[in-house]
């Protein structure tokens, strides 16, 4: 399921209007299952299933259809992709959603091989860790990235002002007065922005503006999060594997008896170098040490 979790994190959010419900949604579908995340900006719902659930639910909802789970998943992908990308859906497909207690059911009605096709996504409330992974951490990362961008733009404006000043001191003049600008004052600009622009700029509304304007930045931030996580796992795993390998080799050498038991079959001496599976720092030559040398080491 790690592929589904990581694939879902990499997906952009889409804005859906289903009857009176405005929703943000993202989905990731493979041949092994699907993961779906839906939010109304008040709550977040999630469903992740594998092929066994697909087969069981398909039998319950589509008794006249018989197909492998991969076929149903492919059809669901064909239906969801146009919906999430706000493009025309092939064939006739309708979507609706109902709230049952704390769950959200997204219903799909379509056709498959000329027969009616029904599907229900049973989404339960997402865990706090999932909300943090898909919303809180990416939004914090986006805020920091935008703040860094503002600082870089302010620095660039100061450099442009110095360049203009140098031109003026060299005797250059503007050919058109309407192009003249005042030197950039960062504190004055930020204060004016807070008063005049902030109310409109931070109006979340139904989330459509977030989906329309910021998804490229959202995906860049989540991609960076995944890469950092992979690097951290890559630096931690070899150390743990090397430690376990070293301890295992030492334990084998210390527990090996000096004289073999006459009742036990003799240990075969490996003709070929064994395959290394525990880590890059394991020393397979230790396993090829002859018995005489082992007795000499521990005598």
PDB file of C-alpha atoms in Angstrom, residues 10 26 64 67 76 97-98 108 112 139 150-151 180 185 197 202 228 258 284 287-288 296:
ATOM      1  CA  UNK A  10       1.857  13.464  -5.303  1.00  0.00           C
ATOM      2  CA  UNK A  26      -7.632  13.879  -5.086  1.00  0.00           C
ATOM      3  CA  UNK A  64     -24.482  -8.889 -13.895  1.00  0.00           C
ATOM      4  CA  UNK A  67     -14.449  -9.004 -14.548  1.00  0.00           C
ATOM      5  CA  UNK A  76     -12.924   3.831 -12.310  1.00  0.00           C
ATOM      6  CA  UNK A  97     -22.431  12.209  -2.635  1.00  0.00           C
ATOM      7  CA  UNK A  98     -24.247  11.497   0.601  1.00  0.00           C
ATOM      8  CA  UNK A 108     -20.927   6.694  -9.412  1.00  0.00           C
ATOM      9  CA  UNK A 112     -19.326  -0.903 -18.606  1.00  0.00           C
ATOM     10  CA  UNK A 139       0.485  24.351   3.213  1.00  0.00           C
ATOM     11  CA  UNK A 150       8.796  37.598  -1.621  1.00  0.00           C
ATOM     12  CA  UNK A 151      12.197  38.225  -0.019  1.00  0.00           C
ATOM     13  CA  UNK A 180       8.718  56.669 -13.707  1.00  0.00           C
ATOM     14  CA  UNK A 185      10.169  50.618   0.285  1.00  0.00           C
ATOM     15  CA  UNK A 197      -5.054  43.551  -0.373  1.00  0.00           C
ATOM     16  CA  UNK A 202      -6.869  35.407   1.905  1.00  0.00           C
ATOM     17  CA  UNK A 228      13.553  14.261   1.908  1.00  0.00           C
ATOM     18  CA  UNK A 258      35.645 -25.727  18.881  1.00  0.00           C
ATOM     19  CA  UNK A 284      31.148 -12.737   3.310  1.00  0.00           C
ATOM     20  CA  UNK A 287      32.010 -17.467   6.289  1.00  0.00           C
ATOM     21  CA  UNK A 288      34.780 -19.035   4.214  1.00  0.00           C
ATOM     22  CA  UNK A 296      43.248 -21.084  16.499  1.00  0.00           C
TER      23      UNK A 296
END
